C-alpha cells in the first residue's frame, strides 16, 4: 500500500474515483499510508466520525462526496423523491461532527445544486460534477491563500503550528501548512515547530509527517512546551487553521489553540489563522457554536496502552475558541483580514461577490 515517503503536492486526501470515494486512512498515519474506498455515504459518515478523514475543509469535501454517493445509490424516479433521499443523507452526514462549519457548507452547496435540477438524471450528474469541482477548487483556494499568507513571514522565521491544517486536513496543499509551503516555495528559509496536539496527536502523526516529507525543517514539541519555546525566543510567528470563524473574528480551532494564542500574546509573537471563506459562519454568536466532546478513551490511553485509572471522569473537548484580540491576522483566499475584524471580514465577503 504505497511507500509513506511518496507524498508530494498532488497526493489527495480524499477524491472521487470510478463513482467511489477514496481517502487516506489518517488513523494509520504516520506508520502506514493506507487508502480506503467507499461506495455508500454511511461509510463516509463513519469515516468522518472516526477521524479516518478529518480537518474542516477535508470534512466538507467528504460530505459533498457522500452526497454524490447518495444520489447515485438512490432509486428515486421523481425529483421530489430524489431530494428526499438527499435530505436523508444530509441528516446522517451533518450529525457526524458539529464544530467544523465546512461540513454544513459542503452539504448545503450540494443541496442547492440538486434543487436547481430539473429531472433525476440531470440532478445525479450535476451533483457528482459539483462535488468533484468543489474538491478541485479547494486546492486552488489553498494555493491562493498560501501566496497571500507567505508575505507575512520573513526569511529565517521559525513558525509554530498547532494540530494539522495541512494537505491531510484539506483535499491537498493545506491552509496553515499551505502558507508554510508557499513561504518555502517563495525562497524563504524557514523552520517549523509543531505541537504534538494531544489527545489525537494530529501534530506529531500528521503535521510532522507532511513537513518532514516535504523537506521542511520541522521540530516536534509536547503541547506543554509551548510557553517554554516562546520564552526561550525559539518562535518568531504562529500560524494555525480554523474550524469556524465568526463575523466578529472569534476563531474555533483544535483544543489548545487558545492557550497557544494566549502565550503568543504574552510574548508579543504574531499569531495568524489561515482558513478559506467556507470556514466562516457569519450568522452565529460565540455561545451558539457547539464544541464537540469526544470519547474519554482518547485521553485515558494511547492506542492499546491505558494511561489513566479506570472510571476516571474525563473532559475531552475537541475544539476551543480564540477571541479576536489574540489574533494578528486571518489569511483567506480573498486576502488577509486585520483587526477590527467585524469590518475587515465584511470587506472580504464583499470582495467575494
Ligand atoms: O479534530 P480535527 O483533526 O478535525 O481538527 C482539525 C483542526 O482543528 C484543524 O486545525 C482545522 O480543521 C483546520 S484544517 C485546515
Tab-separated table of C-alpha atoms and ligand atoms in Angstrom:
chain	number	residue	atom	x	y	z
A	1	UNK	CA	0.000	0.000	0.000
A	2	UNK	CA	2.218	2.869	-1.162
A	3	UNK	CA	5.581	3.914	0.310
A	4	UNK	CA	4.778	6.515	3.035
A	5	UNK	CA	7.590	8.755	1.841
A	6	UNK	CA	5.974	9.192	-1.597
A	7	UNK	CA	3.983	12.291	-0.522
A	8	UNK	CA	4.019	15.178	-2.904
A	9	UNK	CA	1.724	18.077	-3.611
A	10	UNK	CA	-0.568	16.051	-5.820
A	11	UNK	CA	-1.368	13.497	-3.115
A	12	UNK	CA	-5.067	13.717	-2.458
A	13	UNK	CA	-6.507	13.273	0.993
A	14	UNK	CA	-9.923	12.455	-0.496
A	15	UNK	CA	-11.000	12.035	-4.088
A	16	UNK	CA	-13.719	10.696	-6.384
A	17	UNK	CA	-12.622	7.644	-8.428
A	18	UNK	CA	-14.881	5.409	-10.542
A	19	UNK	CA	-18.012	6.504	-8.681
A	20	UNK	CA	-16.404	5.755	-5.340
A	21	UNK	CA	-14.851	7.923	-2.633
A	22	UNK	CA	-11.194	7.127	-1.983
A	23	UNK	CA	-9.457	8.593	1.057
A	24	UNK	CA	-6.286	8.184	3.110
A	25	UNK	CA	-6.986	6.399	6.411
A	26	UNK	CA	-5.450	9.016	8.680
A	27	UNK	CA	-5.797	6.797	11.763
A	28	UNK	CA	-2.982	4.685	10.349
A	29	UNK	CA	-0.546	7.572	9.886
A	30	UNK	CA	2.379	8.102	10.227
A	31	UNK	CA	3.214	4.384	10.218
A	32	UNK	CA	1.130	3.325	7.230
A	33	UNK	CA	-0.169	5.161	4.165
A	34	UNK	CA	-3.397	3.229	3.553
A	35	UNK	CA	-6.256	4.183	1.243
A	36	UNK	CA	-9.885	3.237	1.928
A	37	UNK	CA	-12.676	3.141	-0.654
A	38	UNK	CA	-16.368	3.805	-0.052
A	39	UNK	CA	-19.445	3.318	-2.207
A	40	UNK	CA	-22.037	4.205	0.445
A	41	UNK	CA	-22.497	7.533	2.246
A	42	UNK	CA	-22.973	5.772	5.602
A	43	UNK	CA	-19.366	4.611	5.302
A	44	UNK	CA	-18.265	8.211	4.643
A	45	UNK	CA	-20.195	9.332	7.730
A	46	UNK	CA	-18.424	6.706	9.856
A	47	UNK	CA	-15.058	7.767	8.404
A	48	UNK	CA	-15.729	11.389	9.436
A	49	UNK	CA	-16.845	10.362	12.958
A	50	UNK	CA	-13.817	8.095	13.478
A	51	UNK	CA	-11.270	10.615	12.135
A	52	UNK	CA	-10.316	8.427	9.162
A	53	UNK	CA	-10.691	11.791	7.433
A	54	UNK	CA	-10.558	14.986	9.492
A	55	UNK	CA	-9.794	18.691	9.177
A	56	UNK	CA	-12.553	21.196	8.352
A	57	UNK	CA	-12.112	21.507	4.543
A	58	UNK	CA	-11.499	17.755	4.108
A	59	UNK	CA	-14.660	17.002	6.101
A	60	UNK	CA	-16.615	19.487	3.938
A	61	UNK	CA	-15.493	17.862	0.690
A	62	UNK	CA	-16.001	14.347	2.084
A	63	UNK	CA	-19.561	15.342	2.975
A	64	UNK	CA	-20.142	16.558	-0.583
A	65	UNK	CA	-18.734	13.279	-1.962
A	66	UNK	CA	-21.026	11.398	0.462
A	67	UNK	CA	-23.998	13.199	-1.111
A	68	UNK	CA	-22.731	12.211	-4.559
A	69	UNK	CA	-22.725	8.559	-3.452
A	70	UNK	CA	-26.251	9.008	-2.089
A	71	UNK	CA	-27.521	10.446	-5.358
A	72	UNK	CA	-26.031	7.548	-7.353
A	73	UNK	CA	-27.451	4.951	-4.933
A	74	UNK	CA	-30.960	6.458	-4.981
A	75	UNK	CA	-33.719	4.570	-6.811
A	76	UNK	CA	-35.923	7.684	-6.915
A	77	UNK	CA	-37.991	8.132	-10.075
A	78	UNK	CA	-39.009	11.708	-9.379
A	79	UNK	CA	-37.137	14.871	-8.421
A	80	UNK	CA	-39.074	15.142	-5.151
A	81	UNK	CA	-38.181	11.601	-4.125
A	82	UNK	CA	-34.535	12.157	-5.039
A	83	UNK	CA	-34.400	15.364	-2.995
A	84	UNK	CA	-35.969	13.368	-0.146
A	85	UNK	CA	-33.188	10.787	-0.364
A	86	UNK	CA	-30.568	13.541	-0.395
A	87	UNK	CA	-32.111	15.201	2.652
A	88	UNK	CA	-31.844	11.846	4.494
A	89	UNK	CA	-28.177	11.517	3.543
A	90	UNK	CA	-27.533	15.125	4.564
A	91	UNK	CA	-29.045	14.439	8.004
A	92	UNK	CA	-26.737	11.445	8.589
A	93	UNK	CA	-23.635	13.293	7.361
A	94	UNK	CA	-24.241	16.591	9.179
A	95	UNK	CA	-24.684	14.798	12.521
A	96	UNK	CA	-21.180	13.284	12.405
A	97	UNK	CA	-19.261	16.260	13.866
A	98	UNK	CA	-20.796	19.628	14.957
A	99	UNK	CA	-17.983	22.205	15.116
A	100	UNK	CA	-16.359	22.485	11.658
A	101	UNK	CA	-18.801	24.664	9.634
A	102	UNK	CA	-17.320	23.392	6.335
A	103	UNK	CA	-19.429	20.234	6.668
A	104	UNK	CA	-22.684	22.247	6.673
A	105	UNK	CA	-21.261	24.450	3.870
A	106	UNK	CA	-20.445	21.415	1.689
A	107	UNK	CA	-23.773	19.656	2.234
A	108	UNK	CA	-25.872	22.791	1.662
A	109	UNK	CA	-23.927	23.646	-1.501
A	110	UNK	CA	-24.814	20.209	-2.922
A	111	UNK	CA	-28.478	20.578	-1.898
A	112	UNK	CA	-28.599	23.915	-3.764
A	113	UNK	CA	-27.282	22.212	-6.932
A	114	UNK	CA	-29.800	19.375	-6.574
A	115	UNK	CA	-32.754	21.695	-6.009
A	116	UNK	CA	-31.847	23.630	-9.158
A	117	UNK	CA	-32.010	20.429	-11.242
A	118	UNK	CA	-34.967	19.663	-13.492
A	119	UNK	CA	-35.029	15.851	-13.535
A	120	UNK	CA	-33.494	12.828	-11.817
A	121	UNK	CA	-30.716	12.037	-14.301
A	122	UNK	CA	-29.707	15.699	-14.640
A	123	UNK	CA	-29.571	16.062	-10.852
A	124	UNK	CA	-27.463	12.905	-10.480
A	125	UNK	CA	-24.944	14.197	-12.981
A	126	UNK	CA	-24.811	17.767	-11.667
A	127	UNK	CA	-24.372	16.651	-8.038
A	128	UNK	CA	-21.396	14.407	-8.873
A	129	UNK	CA	-19.826	17.128	-11.028
A	130	UNK	CA	-20.387	19.762	-8.319
A	131	UNK	CA	-18.673	17.639	-5.653
A	132	UNK	CA	-15.683	16.998	-7.920
A	133	UNK	CA	-15.464	20.726	-8.741
A	134	UNK	CA	-15.536	21.626	-5.032
A	135	UNK	CA	-12.559	19.320	-4.483
A	136	UNK	CA	-10.550	20.985	-7.261
A	137	UNK	CA	-11.491	24.444	-6.011
A	138	UNK	CA	-10.286	23.517	-2.529
A	139	UNK	CA	-6.741	23.028	-3.838
A	140	UNK	CA	-6.771	26.271	-5.827
A	141	UNK	CA	-8.126	28.131	-2.807
A	142	UNK	CA	-5.323	26.769	-0.584
A	143	UNK	CA	-2.625	27.735	-3.077
A	144	UNK	CA	-4.032	31.276	-3.429
A	145	UNK	CA	-4.282	31.579	0.354
A	146	UNK	CA	-0.699	30.321	0.617
A	147	UNK	CA	0.529	33.126	-1.602
A	148	UNK	CA	-1.322	35.813	0.374
A	149	UNK	CA	-0.054	34.423	3.669
A	150	UNK	CA	3.566	33.889	2.641
A	151	UNK	CA	4.059	37.673	2.531
A	152	UNK	CA	3.550	37.821	6.323
A	153	UNK	CA	6.541	35.553	7.005
A	154	UNK	CA	10.205	36.502	6.821
A	155	UNK	CA	13.414	34.740	5.860
A	156	UNK	CA	14.797	32.688	8.786
A	157	UNK	CA	11.484	32.739	10.646
A	158	UNK	CA	10.705	29.820	12.957
A	159	UNK	CA	6.951	29.243	12.738
A	160	UNK	CA	4.908	27.370	15.337
A	161	UNK	CA	1.786	25.495	14.302
A	162	UNK	CA	-0.811	23.531	16.290
A	163	UNK	CA	-2.774	20.465	15.136
A	164	UNK	CA	-2.735	19.639	11.419
A	165	UNK	CA	-4.002	22.223	8.940
A	166	UNK	CA	-2.120	20.666	6.069
A	167	UNK	CA	-2.783	18.674	2.907
A	168	UNK	CA	-4.288	15.988	5.173
A	169	UNK	CA	-6.860	18.453	6.547
A	170	UNK	CA	-7.938	19.578	3.070
A	171	UNK	CA	-8.016	17.936	-0.357
A	172	UNK	CA	-4.363	18.916	-0.891
A	173	UNK	CA	-1.704	21.557	-0.088
A	174	UNK	CA	-3.331	22.729	3.188
A	175	UNK	CA	-4.340	26.009	4.794
A	176	UNK	CA	-1.818	26.926	7.543
A	177	UNK	CA	0.672	24.408	6.141
A	178	UNK	CA	-0.160	25.736	2.670
A	179	UNK	CA	1.095	29.151	3.816
A	180	UNK	CA	4.230	27.466	5.179
A	181	UNK	CA	4.704	25.573	1.870
A	182	UNK	CA	4.199	28.773	-0.150
A	183	UNK	CA	6.655	30.675	2.071
A	184	UNK	CA	9.277	27.992	1.408
A	185	UNK	CA	8.410	27.916	-2.286
A	186	UNK	CA	8.941	31.704	-2.375
A	187	UNK	CA	12.569	31.021	-1.489
A	188	UNK	CA	12.497	31.993	2.183
A	189	UNK	CA	14.434	29.827	4.611
A	190	UNK	CA	12.041	28.769	7.396
A	191	UNK	CA	11.766	26.275	10.252
A	192	UNK	CA	8.644	24.890	11.854
A	193	UNK	CA	7.823	23.880	15.414
A	194	UNK	CA	4.829	21.527	15.501
A	195	UNK	CA	2.959	20.779	18.720
A	196	UNK	CA	2.102	17.123	19.383
A	197	UNK	CA	-1.595	18.061	19.792
A	198	UNK	CA	-2.861	15.577	22.290
A	199	UNK	CA	-5.056	13.671	22.651
A	200	UNK	CA	-5.336	12.564	18.994
A	201	UNK	CA	-1.784	13.779	18.093
A	202	UNK	CA	-2.605	15.398	14.741
A	203	UNK	CA	0.623	17.396	15.152
A	204	UNK	CA	3.046	14.522	15.654
A	205	UNK	CA	1.207	11.960	13.482
A	206	UNK	CA	0.204	14.221	10.554
A	207	UNK	CA	1.934	17.659	10.536
A	208	UNK	CA	5.423	16.343	11.336
A	209	UNK	CA	4.823	13.586	8.762
A	210	UNK	CA	3.792	16.008	5.993
A	211	UNK	CA	6.514	18.591	6.582
A	212	UNK	CA	9.289	16.046	7.108
A	213	UNK	CA	8.464	14.556	3.769
A	214	UNK	CA	8.333	17.925	2.048
A	215	UNK	CA	11.868	18.526	3.298
A	216	UNK	CA	10.715	21.403	5.509
A	217	UNK	CA	12.767	21.690	8.733
A	218	UNK	CA	10.293	20.648	11.442
A	219	UNK	CA	10.746	20.041	15.179
A	220	UNK	CA	8.116	18.446	17.382
A	221	UNK	CA	7.265	19.592	20.900
A	222	UNK	CA	4.849	18.328	23.544
A	223	UNK	CA	1.906	20.713	23.937
A	224	UNK	CA	3.216	21.643	27.373
A	225	UNK	CA	6.396	23.134	25.852
A	226	UNK	CA	4.665	25.998	24.011
A	227	UNK	CA	5.376	28.512	26.781
A	228	UNK	CA	8.959	27.310	27.208
A	229	UNK	CA	9.645	27.569	23.430
A	230	UNK	CA	8.269	31.126	23.278
A	231	UNK	CA	10.045	32.255	26.460
A	232	UNK	CA	13.299	30.882	25.026
A	233	UNK	CA	12.788	33.004	21.901
A	234	UNK	CA	12.533	29.938	19.659
A	235	UNK	CA	9.346	31.158	17.942
A	236	UNK	CA	9.016	34.153	15.586
A	237	UNK	CA	5.423	33.671	14.445
A	238	UNK	CA	2.491	31.258	14.856
A	239	UNK	CA	0.023	30.019	12.238
A	240	UNK	CA	-2.947	27.686	12.713
A	241	UNK	CA	-6.051	26.647	10.807
A	242	UNK	CA	-9.693	27.029	11.838
A	243	UNK	CA	-12.937	25.057	12.022
A	244	UNK	CA	-15.274	28.012	12.313
A	245	UNK	CA	-14.682	31.767	12.200
A	246	UNK	CA	-17.397	34.198	13.273
A	247	UNK	CA	-18.129	37.677	11.819
A	248	UNK	CA	-16.522	39.097	14.979
A	249	UNK	CA	-13.216	37.305	14.386
A	250	UNK	CA	-13.724	34.676	17.086
A	251	UNK	CA	-11.907	31.545	15.883
A	252	UNK	CA	-12.801	27.956	16.779
A	253	UNK	CA	-9.946	25.502	16.220
A	254	UNK	CA	-8.305	22.442	17.754
A	255	UNK	CA	-8.256	22.314	21.537
A	256	UNK	CA	-5.165	24.069	22.798
A	257	UNK	CA	-5.214	26.823	20.169
A	258	UNK	CA	-6.494	29.340	22.735
A	259	UNK	CA	-3.542	28.506	25.023
A	260	UNK	CA	-1.047	28.901	22.171
A	261	UNK	CA	-2.610	32.270	21.233
A	262	UNK	CA	-2.519	33.457	24.847
A	263	UNK	CA	1.170	32.576	25.185
A	264	UNK	CA	1.917	34.250	21.862
A	265	UNK	CA	0.271	37.445	23.101
A	266	UNK	CA	2.240	37.197	26.339
A	267	UNK	CA	5.459	37.117	24.292
A	268	UNK	CA	4.394	39.590	21.569
A	269	UNK	CA	4.569	36.904	18.895
A	270	UNK	CA	2.284	37.436	15.856
A	271	UNK	CA	-0.498	34.826	15.780
A	272	UNK	CA	-2.105	34.109	12.392
A	273	UNK	CA	-5.059	31.997	11.302
A	274	UNK	CA	-5.415	30.619	7.764
A	275	UNK	CA	-8.841	29.496	6.541
A	276	UNK	CA	-10.966	29.627	3.375
A	277	UNK	CA	-14.187	31.680	3.300
A	278	UNK	CA	-16.086	28.346	3.516
A	279	UNK	CA	-14.928	28.210	7.156
A	280	UNK	CA	-16.675	31.469	8.061
A	281	UNK	CA	-20.036	31.427	9.854
A	282	UNK	CA	-21.486	34.947	9.630
A	283	UNK	CA	-24.708	34.059	11.489
A	284	UNK	CA	-23.644	32.514	14.793
A	285	UNK	CA	-22.544	34.148	18.039
A	286	UNK	CA	-19.854	32.508	20.209
A	287	UNK	CA	-22.420	30.929	22.542
A	288	UNK	CA	-24.221	29.301	19.568
A	289	UNK	CA	-21.222	27.187	18.489
A	290	UNK	CA	-21.257	23.551	19.608
A	291	UNK	CA	-17.879	22.306	20.812
A	292	UNK	CA	-17.583	18.600	20.019
A	293	UNK	CA	-16.947	16.463	23.101
A	294	UNK	CA	-15.082	13.290	22.177
A	295	UNK	CA	-14.666	9.875	23.774
A	296	UNK	CA	-12.798	9.607	27.103
A	297	UNK	CA	-10.629	6.795	25.714
A	298	UNK	CA	-8.768	9.374	23.615
A	299	UNK	CA	-7.430	10.777	26.910
A	300	UNK	CA	-7.174	7.684	29.109
A	301	UNK	CA	-4.870	5.827	26.772
A	302	UNK	CA	-2.686	5.867	23.697
A	303	UNK	CA	-3.507	3.020	21.338
A	304	UNK	CA	-3.873	-0.109	23.485
A	305	UNK	CA	-1.934	1.335	26.436
A	306	UNK	CA	-4.049	2.627	29.311
A	307	UNK	CA	-2.527	5.793	30.800
A	308	UNK	CA	-5.181	6.624	33.432
A	309	UNK	CA	-7.010	4.739	36.183
A	310	UNK	CA	-10.350	3.097	35.347
A	311	UNK	CA	-13.573	5.032	35.727
A	312	UNK	CA	-11.852	8.429	35.877
A	313	UNK	CA	-14.062	11.335	34.812
A	314	UNK	CA	-12.728	12.858	31.588
A	315	UNK	CA	-13.468	16.213	29.934
A	316	UNK	CA	-12.400	15.955	26.290
A	317	UNK	CA	-13.470	18.938	24.173
A	318	UNK	CA	-12.078	18.692	20.632
A	319	UNK	CA	-12.009	22.456	19.989
A	320	UNK	CA	-11.768	25.806	21.790
A	321	UNK	CA	-12.385	29.450	20.993
A	322	UNK	CA	-9.715	32.109	20.491
A	323	UNK	CA	-11.002	35.682	20.837
A	324	UNK	CA	-10.157	38.267	18.140
A	325	UNK	CA	-7.900	40.325	20.400
A	326	UNK	CA	-5.360	37.486	20.355
A	327	UNK	CA	-5.291	37.196	16.542
A	328	UNK	CA	-2.884	39.315	14.432
A	329	UNK	CA	-4.474	38.445	11.081
A	330	UNK	CA	-6.798	35.995	9.314
A	331	UNK	CA	-5.438	34.742	5.956
A	332	UNK	CA	-8.005	33.787	3.301
A	333	UNK	CA	-8.105	33.254	-0.463
A	334	UNK	CA	-9.514	36.789	-0.747
A	335	UNK	CA	-6.659	38.363	1.206
A	336	UNK	CA	-5.717	38.991	4.836
A	337	UNK	CA	-8.205	40.404	7.351
A	338	UNK	CA	-6.734	42.527	10.138
A	339	UNK	CA	-8.405	43.897	13.318
A	340	UNK	CA	-11.083	45.220	13.735
A	341	UNK	CA	-12.473	42.016	12.232
A	342	UNK	CA	-16.161	42.965	12.049
A	343	UNK	CA	-15.153	45.479	9.346
A	344	UNK	CA	-12.377	43.549	7.593
A	345	UNK	CA	-14.337	40.274	7.402
A	346	UNK	CA	-17.329	42.139	5.935
A	347	UNK	CA	-14.944	43.560	3.282
A	348	UNK	CA	-13.630	40.061	2.446
A	349	UNK	CA	-17.155	38.832	1.689
A	350	UNK	CA	-17.944	41.963	-0.322
A	351	UNK	CA	-14.761	41.212	-2.318
A	352	UNK	CA	-16.125	37.686	-2.843
A	353	UNK	CA	-19.260	38.996	-4.631
B	1	LIG	O1	-10.363	17.119	15.057
B	1	LIG	P1	-9.731	17.533	13.753
B	1	LIG	O2	-8.470	16.821	13.451
B	1	LIG	O3	-10.712	17.504	12.612
B	1	LIG	O4	-9.349	19.096	13.981
B	1	LIG	C1	-8.760	19.765	12.915
B	1	LIG	C2	-8.424	21.172	13.235
B	1	LIG	O5	-8.730	21.721	14.280
B	1	LIG	C3	-7.759	21.957	12.120
B	1	LIG	O6	-6.878	22.893	12.642
B	1	LIG	C4	-8.839	22.685	11.327
B	1	LIG	O7	-9.840	21.785	10.975
B	1	LIG	C5	-8.305	23.379	10.129
B	1	LIG	S1	-7.981	22.303	8.889
B	1	LIG	C6	-7.410	23.158	7.564
